[in-house]
C-alpha atoms as an extended CHARMM CRD file, in Angstrom:
* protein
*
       192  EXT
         1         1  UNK       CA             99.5820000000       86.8740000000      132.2670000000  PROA      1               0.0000000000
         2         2  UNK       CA            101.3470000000       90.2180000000      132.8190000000  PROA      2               0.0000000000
         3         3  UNK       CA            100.9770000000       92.5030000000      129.8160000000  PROA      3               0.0000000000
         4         4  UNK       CA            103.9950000000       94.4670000000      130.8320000000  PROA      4               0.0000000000
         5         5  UNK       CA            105.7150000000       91.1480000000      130.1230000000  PROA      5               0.0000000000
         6         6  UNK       CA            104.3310000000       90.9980000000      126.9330000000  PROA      6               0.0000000000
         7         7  UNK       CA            104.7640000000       94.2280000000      125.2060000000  PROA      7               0.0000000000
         8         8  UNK       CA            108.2670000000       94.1270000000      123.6850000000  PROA      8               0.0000000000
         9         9  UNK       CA            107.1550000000       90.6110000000      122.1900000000  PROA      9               0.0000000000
        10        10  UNK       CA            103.6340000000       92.1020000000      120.6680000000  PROA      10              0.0000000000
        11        11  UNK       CA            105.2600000000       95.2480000000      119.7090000000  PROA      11              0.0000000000
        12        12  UNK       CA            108.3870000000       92.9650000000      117.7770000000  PROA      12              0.0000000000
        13        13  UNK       CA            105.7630000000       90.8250000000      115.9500000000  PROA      13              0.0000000000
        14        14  UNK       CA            103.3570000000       94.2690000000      114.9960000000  PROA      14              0.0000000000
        15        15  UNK       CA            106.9500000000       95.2220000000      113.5950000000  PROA      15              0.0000000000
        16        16  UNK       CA            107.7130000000       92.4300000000      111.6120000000  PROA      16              0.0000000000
        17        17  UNK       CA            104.2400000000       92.5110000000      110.1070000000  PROA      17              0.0000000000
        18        18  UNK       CA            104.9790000000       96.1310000000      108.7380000000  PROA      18              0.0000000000
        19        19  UNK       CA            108.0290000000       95.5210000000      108.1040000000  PROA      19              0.0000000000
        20        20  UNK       CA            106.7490000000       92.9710000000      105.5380000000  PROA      20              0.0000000000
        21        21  UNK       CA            104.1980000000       95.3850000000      103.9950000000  PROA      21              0.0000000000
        22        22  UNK       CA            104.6670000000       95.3160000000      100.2560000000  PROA      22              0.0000000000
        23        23  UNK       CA            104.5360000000       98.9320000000       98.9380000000  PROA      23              0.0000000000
        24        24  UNK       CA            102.1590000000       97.1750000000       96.3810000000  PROA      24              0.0000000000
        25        25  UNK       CA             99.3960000000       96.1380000000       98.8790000000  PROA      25              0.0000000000
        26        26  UNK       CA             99.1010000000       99.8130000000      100.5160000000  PROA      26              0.0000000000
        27        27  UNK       CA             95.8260000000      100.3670000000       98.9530000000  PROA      27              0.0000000000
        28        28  UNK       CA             94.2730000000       97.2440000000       99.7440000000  PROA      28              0.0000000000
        29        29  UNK       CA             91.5610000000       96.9020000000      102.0300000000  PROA      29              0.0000000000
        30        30  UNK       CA             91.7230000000       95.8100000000      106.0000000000  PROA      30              0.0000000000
        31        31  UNK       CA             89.4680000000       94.2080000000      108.0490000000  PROA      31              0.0000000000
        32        32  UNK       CA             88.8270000000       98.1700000000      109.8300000000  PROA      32              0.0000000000
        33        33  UNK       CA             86.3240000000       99.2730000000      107.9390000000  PROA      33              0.0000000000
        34        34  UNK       CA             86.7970000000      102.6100000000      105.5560000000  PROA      34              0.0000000000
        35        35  UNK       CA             90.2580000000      102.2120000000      106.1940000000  PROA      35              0.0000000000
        36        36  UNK       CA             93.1750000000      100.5880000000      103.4200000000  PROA      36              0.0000000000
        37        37  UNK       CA             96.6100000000       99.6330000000      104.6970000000  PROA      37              0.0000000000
        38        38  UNK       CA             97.9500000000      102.9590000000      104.3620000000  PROA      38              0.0000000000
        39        39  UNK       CA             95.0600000000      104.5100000000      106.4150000000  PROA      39              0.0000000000
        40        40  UNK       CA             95.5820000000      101.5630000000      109.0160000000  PROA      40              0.0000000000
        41        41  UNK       CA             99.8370000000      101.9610000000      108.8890000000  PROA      41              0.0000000000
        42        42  UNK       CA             99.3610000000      105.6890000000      109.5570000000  PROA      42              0.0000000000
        43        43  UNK       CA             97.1430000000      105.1270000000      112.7090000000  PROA      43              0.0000000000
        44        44  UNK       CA             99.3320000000      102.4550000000      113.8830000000  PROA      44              0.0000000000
        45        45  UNK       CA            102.4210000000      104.7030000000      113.7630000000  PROA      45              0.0000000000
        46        46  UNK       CA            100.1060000000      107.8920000000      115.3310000000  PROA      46              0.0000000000
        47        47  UNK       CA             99.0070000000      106.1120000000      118.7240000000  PROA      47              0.0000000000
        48        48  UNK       CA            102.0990000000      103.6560000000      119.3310000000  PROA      48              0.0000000000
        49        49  UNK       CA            104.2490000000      106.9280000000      119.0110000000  PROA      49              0.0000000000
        50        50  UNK       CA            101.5450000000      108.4500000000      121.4470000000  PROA      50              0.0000000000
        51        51  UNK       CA            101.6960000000      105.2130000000      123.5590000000  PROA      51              0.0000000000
        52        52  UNK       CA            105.3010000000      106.3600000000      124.0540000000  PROA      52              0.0000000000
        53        53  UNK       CA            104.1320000000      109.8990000000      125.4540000000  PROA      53              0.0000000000
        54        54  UNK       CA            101.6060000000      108.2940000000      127.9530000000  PROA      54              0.0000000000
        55        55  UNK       CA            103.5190000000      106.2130000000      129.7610000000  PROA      55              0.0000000000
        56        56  UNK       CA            106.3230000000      108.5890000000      129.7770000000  PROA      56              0.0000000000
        57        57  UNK       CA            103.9150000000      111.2760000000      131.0030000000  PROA      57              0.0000000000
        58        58  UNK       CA            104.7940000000      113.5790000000      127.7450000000  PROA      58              0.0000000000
        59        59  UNK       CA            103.0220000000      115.9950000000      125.8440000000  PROA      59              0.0000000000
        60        60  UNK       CA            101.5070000000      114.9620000000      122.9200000000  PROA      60              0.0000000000
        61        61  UNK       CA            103.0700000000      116.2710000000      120.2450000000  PROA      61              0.0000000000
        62        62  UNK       CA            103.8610000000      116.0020000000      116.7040000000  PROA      62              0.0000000000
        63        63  UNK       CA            101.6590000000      115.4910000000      113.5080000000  PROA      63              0.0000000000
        64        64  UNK       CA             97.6790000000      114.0620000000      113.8750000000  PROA      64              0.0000000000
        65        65  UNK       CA             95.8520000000      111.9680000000      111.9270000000  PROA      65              0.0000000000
        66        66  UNK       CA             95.5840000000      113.1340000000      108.8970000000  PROA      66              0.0000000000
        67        67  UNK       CA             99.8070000000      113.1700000000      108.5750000000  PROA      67              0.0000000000
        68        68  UNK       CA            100.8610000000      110.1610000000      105.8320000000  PROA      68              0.0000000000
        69        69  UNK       CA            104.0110000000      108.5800000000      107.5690000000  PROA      69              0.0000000000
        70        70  UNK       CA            104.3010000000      106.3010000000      104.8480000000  PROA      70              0.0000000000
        71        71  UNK       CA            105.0730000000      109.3750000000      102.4570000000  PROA      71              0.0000000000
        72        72  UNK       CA            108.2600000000      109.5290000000      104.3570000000  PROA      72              0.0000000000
        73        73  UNK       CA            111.4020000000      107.7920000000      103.9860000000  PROA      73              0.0000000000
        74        74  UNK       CA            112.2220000000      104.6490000000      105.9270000000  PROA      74              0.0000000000
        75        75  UNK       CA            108.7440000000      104.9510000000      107.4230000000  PROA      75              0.0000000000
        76        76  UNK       CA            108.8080000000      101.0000000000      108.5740000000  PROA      76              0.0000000000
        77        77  UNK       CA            111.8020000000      100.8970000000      110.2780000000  PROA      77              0.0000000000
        78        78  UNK       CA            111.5000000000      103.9940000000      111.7620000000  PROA      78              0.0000000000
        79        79  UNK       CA            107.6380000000      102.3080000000      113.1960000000  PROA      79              0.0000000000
        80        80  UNK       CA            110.0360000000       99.0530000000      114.1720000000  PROA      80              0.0000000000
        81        81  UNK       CA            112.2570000000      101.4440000000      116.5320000000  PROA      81              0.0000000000
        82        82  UNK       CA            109.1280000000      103.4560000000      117.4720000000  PROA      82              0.0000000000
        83        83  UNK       CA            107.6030000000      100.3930000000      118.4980000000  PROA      83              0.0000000000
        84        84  UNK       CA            110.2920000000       98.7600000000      120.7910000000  PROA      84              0.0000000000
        85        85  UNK       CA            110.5760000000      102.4550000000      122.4830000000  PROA      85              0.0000000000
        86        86  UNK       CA            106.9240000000      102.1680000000      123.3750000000  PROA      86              0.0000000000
        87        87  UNK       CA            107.2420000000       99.2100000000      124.5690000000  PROA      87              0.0000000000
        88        88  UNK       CA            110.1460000000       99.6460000000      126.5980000000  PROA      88              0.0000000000
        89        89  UNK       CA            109.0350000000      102.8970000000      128.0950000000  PROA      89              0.0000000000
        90        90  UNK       CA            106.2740000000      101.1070000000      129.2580000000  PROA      90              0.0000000000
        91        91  UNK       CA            108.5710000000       98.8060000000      131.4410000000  PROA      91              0.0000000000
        92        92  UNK       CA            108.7940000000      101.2480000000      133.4820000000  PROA      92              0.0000000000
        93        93  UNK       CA            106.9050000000      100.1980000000      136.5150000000  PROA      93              0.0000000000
        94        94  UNK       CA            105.9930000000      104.1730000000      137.1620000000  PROA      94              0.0000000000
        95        95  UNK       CA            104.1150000000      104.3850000000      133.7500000000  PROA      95              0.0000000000
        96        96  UNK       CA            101.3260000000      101.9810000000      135.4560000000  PROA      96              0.0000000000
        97        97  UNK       CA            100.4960000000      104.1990000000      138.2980000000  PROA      97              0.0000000000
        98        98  UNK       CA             97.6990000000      106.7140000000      137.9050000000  PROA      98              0.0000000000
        99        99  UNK       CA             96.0560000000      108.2920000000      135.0740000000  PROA      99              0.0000000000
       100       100  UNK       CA             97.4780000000      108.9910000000      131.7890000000  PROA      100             0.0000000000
       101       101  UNK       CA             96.3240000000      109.9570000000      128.4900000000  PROA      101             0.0000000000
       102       102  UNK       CA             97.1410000000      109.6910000000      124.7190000000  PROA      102             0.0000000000
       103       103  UNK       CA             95.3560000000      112.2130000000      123.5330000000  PROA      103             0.0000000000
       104       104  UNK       CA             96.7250000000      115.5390000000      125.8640000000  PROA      104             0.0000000000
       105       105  UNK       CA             93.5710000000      115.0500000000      128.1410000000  PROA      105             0.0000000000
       106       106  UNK       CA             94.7330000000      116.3650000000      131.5870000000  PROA      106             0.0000000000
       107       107  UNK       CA             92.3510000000      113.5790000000      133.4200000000  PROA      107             0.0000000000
       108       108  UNK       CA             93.3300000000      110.7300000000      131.3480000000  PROA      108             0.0000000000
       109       109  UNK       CA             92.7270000000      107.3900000000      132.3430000000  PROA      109             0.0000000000
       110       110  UNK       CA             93.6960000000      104.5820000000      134.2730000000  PROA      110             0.0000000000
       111       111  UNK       CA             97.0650000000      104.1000000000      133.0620000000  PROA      111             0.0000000000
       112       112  UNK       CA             96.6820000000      100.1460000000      132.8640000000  PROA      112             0.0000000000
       113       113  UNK       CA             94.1630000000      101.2730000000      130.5210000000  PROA      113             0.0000000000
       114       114  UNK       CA             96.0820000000      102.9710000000      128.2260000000  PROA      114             0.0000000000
       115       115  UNK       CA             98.9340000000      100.4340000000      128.2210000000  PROA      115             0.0000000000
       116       116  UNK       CA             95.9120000000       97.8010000000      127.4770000000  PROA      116             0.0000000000
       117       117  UNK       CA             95.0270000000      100.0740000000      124.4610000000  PROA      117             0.0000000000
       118       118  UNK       CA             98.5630000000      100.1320000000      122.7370000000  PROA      118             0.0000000000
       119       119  UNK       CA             99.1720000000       96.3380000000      123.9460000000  PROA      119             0.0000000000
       120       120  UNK       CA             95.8980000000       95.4310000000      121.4520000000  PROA      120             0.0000000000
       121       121  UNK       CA             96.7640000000       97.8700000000      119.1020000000  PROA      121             0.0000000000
       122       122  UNK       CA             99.8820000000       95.8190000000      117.9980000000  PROA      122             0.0000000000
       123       123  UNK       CA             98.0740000000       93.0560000000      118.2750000000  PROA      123             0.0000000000
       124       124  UNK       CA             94.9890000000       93.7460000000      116.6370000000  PROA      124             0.0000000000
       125       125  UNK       CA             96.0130000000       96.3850000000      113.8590000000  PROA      125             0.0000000000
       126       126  UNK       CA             98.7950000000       94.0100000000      113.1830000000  PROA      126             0.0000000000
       127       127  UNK       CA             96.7840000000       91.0770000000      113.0040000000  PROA      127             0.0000000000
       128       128  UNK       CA             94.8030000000       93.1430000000      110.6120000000  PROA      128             0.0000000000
       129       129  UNK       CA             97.7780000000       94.5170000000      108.6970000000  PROA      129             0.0000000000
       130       130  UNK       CA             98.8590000000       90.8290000000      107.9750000000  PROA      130             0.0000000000
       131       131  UNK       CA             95.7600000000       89.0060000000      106.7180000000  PROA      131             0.0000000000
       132       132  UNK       CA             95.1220000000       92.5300000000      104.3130000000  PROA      132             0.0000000000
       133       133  UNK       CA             98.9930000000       92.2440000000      103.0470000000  PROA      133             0.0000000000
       134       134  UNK       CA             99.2200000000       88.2490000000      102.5660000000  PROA      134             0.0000000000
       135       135  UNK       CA            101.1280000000       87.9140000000      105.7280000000  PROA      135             0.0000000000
       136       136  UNK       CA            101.6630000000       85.5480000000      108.5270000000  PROA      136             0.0000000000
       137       137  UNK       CA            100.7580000000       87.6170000000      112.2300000000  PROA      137             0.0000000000
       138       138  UNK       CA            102.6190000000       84.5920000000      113.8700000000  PROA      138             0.0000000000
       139       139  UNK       CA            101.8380000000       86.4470000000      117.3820000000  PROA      139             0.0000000000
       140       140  UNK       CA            103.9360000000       84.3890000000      120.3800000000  PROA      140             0.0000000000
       141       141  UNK       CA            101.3730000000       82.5050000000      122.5310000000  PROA      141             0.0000000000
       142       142  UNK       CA            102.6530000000       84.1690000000      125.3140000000  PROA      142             0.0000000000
       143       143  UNK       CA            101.0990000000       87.5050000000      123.7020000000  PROA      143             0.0000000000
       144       144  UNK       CA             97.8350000000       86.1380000000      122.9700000000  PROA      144             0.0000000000
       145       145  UNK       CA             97.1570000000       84.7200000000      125.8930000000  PROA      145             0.0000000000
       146       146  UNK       CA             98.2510000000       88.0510000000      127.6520000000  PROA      146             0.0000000000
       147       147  UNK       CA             95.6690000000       89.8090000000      124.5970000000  PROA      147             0.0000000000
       148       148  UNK       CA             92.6290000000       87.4440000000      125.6690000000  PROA      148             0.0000000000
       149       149  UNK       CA             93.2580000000       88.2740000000      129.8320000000  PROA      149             0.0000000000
       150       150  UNK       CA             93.4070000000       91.7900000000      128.7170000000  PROA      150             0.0000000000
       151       151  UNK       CA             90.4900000000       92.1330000000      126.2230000000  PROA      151             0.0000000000
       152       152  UNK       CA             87.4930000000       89.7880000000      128.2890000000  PROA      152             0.0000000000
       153       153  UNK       CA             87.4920000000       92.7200000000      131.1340000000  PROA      153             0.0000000000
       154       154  UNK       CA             88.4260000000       95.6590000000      129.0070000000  PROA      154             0.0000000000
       155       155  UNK       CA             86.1410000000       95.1730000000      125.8440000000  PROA      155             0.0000000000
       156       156  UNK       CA             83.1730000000       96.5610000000      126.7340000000  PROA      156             0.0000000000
       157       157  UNK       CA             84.5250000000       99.8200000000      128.2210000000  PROA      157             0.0000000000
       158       158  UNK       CA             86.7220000000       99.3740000000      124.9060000000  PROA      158             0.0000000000
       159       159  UNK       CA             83.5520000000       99.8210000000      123.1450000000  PROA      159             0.0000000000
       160       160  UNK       CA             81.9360000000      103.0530000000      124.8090000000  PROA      160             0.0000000000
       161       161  UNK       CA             85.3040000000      104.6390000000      123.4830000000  PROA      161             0.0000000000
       162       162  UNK       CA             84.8670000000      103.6010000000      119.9290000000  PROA      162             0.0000000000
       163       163  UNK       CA             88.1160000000      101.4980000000      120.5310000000  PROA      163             0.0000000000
       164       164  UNK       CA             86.5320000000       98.3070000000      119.1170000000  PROA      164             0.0000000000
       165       165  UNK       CA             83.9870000000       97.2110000000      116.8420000000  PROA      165             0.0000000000
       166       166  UNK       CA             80.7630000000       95.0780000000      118.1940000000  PROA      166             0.0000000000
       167       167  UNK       CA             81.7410000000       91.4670000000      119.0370000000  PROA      167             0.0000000000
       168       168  UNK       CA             81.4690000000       88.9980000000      116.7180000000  PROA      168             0.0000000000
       169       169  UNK       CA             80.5320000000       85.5100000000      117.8980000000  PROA      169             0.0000000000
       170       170  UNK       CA             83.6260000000       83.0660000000      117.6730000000  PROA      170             0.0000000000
       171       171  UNK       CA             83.4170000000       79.3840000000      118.9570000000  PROA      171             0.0000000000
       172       172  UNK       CA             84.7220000000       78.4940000000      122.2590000000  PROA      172             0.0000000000
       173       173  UNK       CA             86.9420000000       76.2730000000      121.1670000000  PROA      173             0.0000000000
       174       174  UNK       CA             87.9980000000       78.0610000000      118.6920000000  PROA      174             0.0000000000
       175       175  UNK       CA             92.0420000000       79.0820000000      118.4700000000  PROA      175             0.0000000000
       176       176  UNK       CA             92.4440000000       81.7140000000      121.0960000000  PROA      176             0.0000000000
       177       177  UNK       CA             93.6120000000       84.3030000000      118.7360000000  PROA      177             0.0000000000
       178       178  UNK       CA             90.3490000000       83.6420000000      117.1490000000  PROA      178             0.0000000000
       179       179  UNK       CA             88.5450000000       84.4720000000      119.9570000000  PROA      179             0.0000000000
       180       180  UNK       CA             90.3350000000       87.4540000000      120.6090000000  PROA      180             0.0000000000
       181       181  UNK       CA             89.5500000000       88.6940000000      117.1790000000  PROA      181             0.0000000000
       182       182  UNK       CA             86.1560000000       88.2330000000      117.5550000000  PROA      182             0.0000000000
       183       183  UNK       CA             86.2810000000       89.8830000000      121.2150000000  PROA      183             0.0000000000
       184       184  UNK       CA             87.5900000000       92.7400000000      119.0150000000  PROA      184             0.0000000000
       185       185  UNK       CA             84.9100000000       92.8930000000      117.0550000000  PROA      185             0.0000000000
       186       186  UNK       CA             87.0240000000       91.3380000000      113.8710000000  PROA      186             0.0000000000
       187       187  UNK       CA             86.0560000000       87.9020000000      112.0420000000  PROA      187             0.0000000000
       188       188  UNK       CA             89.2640000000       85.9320000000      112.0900000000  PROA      188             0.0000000000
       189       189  UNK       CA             88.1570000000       84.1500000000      108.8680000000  PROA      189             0.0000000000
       190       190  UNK       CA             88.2520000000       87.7120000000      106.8530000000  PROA      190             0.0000000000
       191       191  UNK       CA             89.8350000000       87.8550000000      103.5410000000  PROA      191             0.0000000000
       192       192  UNK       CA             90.9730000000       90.5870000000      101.1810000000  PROA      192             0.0000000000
């Protein structure tokens, strides 16, 4: 399975998950450790907007971290159309070749890399966002199965980076989205 294929659809489901945020859950806690909804929105919206820059080849620019998008008006929509430009730029067969970066770093990385990180971003983060806020992830199988063929060769170079948490053991026969969590280093039984 083709990730390219599959980022509009993961992208469109991470949207709908915000999208669904009630204001009253933005303090409640996420599977991400130290982090509430509100921290967990705010990085969502940082590195998909960045995702946007890499595979355009752009400059990283705009606010950092510690900038609260969700202090500003319309700030899930505005993540929705964020999101679908991402994805979209990353059609772009040109954004796979070479090295790029989402952080400014003139080496970068592999830019299959890169599009793998903001590919499980959606998927994770929003996966996270949805069991935190009471919602449904509902990710496409399509877009799982496209998350576990990225993840399995990825994760442990995922993990030098700080880009996921240590595994946590999930059944093989368990759902594949479960497995994927756990790859992740999330429990896919986690409550609030």
């Amino acid at each position: 399975m083709d990730i390219r294929s599959q980022m509009l659809p993961a992208a469109e489901a991470a949207a709908r998950i915000v999208l669904e945020i009630p204001e009253t859950k933005m303090d409640a806690p996420t599977p991400c450790p130290d982090w509430d909804v509100r921290a967990l929105v705010n990085h969502l919206i940082l590195w998909n907007g960045r995702g946007e820059a890499a595979a355009r080849r752009l400059p990283v620019a705009g606010p950092g971290e510690d900038h609260d998008f969700t202090a500003e008006p319309h700030w899930a929509e505005r993540f929705a159309e964020q999101a679908r430009k991402t994805a979209e730029a990353w059609q772009d067969p040109a954004a796979w070749e070479g090295n790029t970066s989402l952080t400014g770093n003139k080496e970068g990385m592999p830019a299959e890399f890169i599009a793998g990180i903001v590919f499980g971003e959606c998927v994770a983060h929003g996966w996270d966002l949805a069991v935190a806020t009471g919602g449904e992830p509902a990710f496409p199988p399509p877009v799982v199965q496209a998350a576990w063929e990225q993840i399995v060769p990825t994760a442990e170079m995922s993990r030098r980076y700080g880009a996921l948490g240590a595994e946590i053991p999930v059944p093989e026969d368990a759902p594949l989205l479960d497995r994927v969590l756990g790859m992740a280093g999330r429990d896919p039984h986690w409550k609030p």
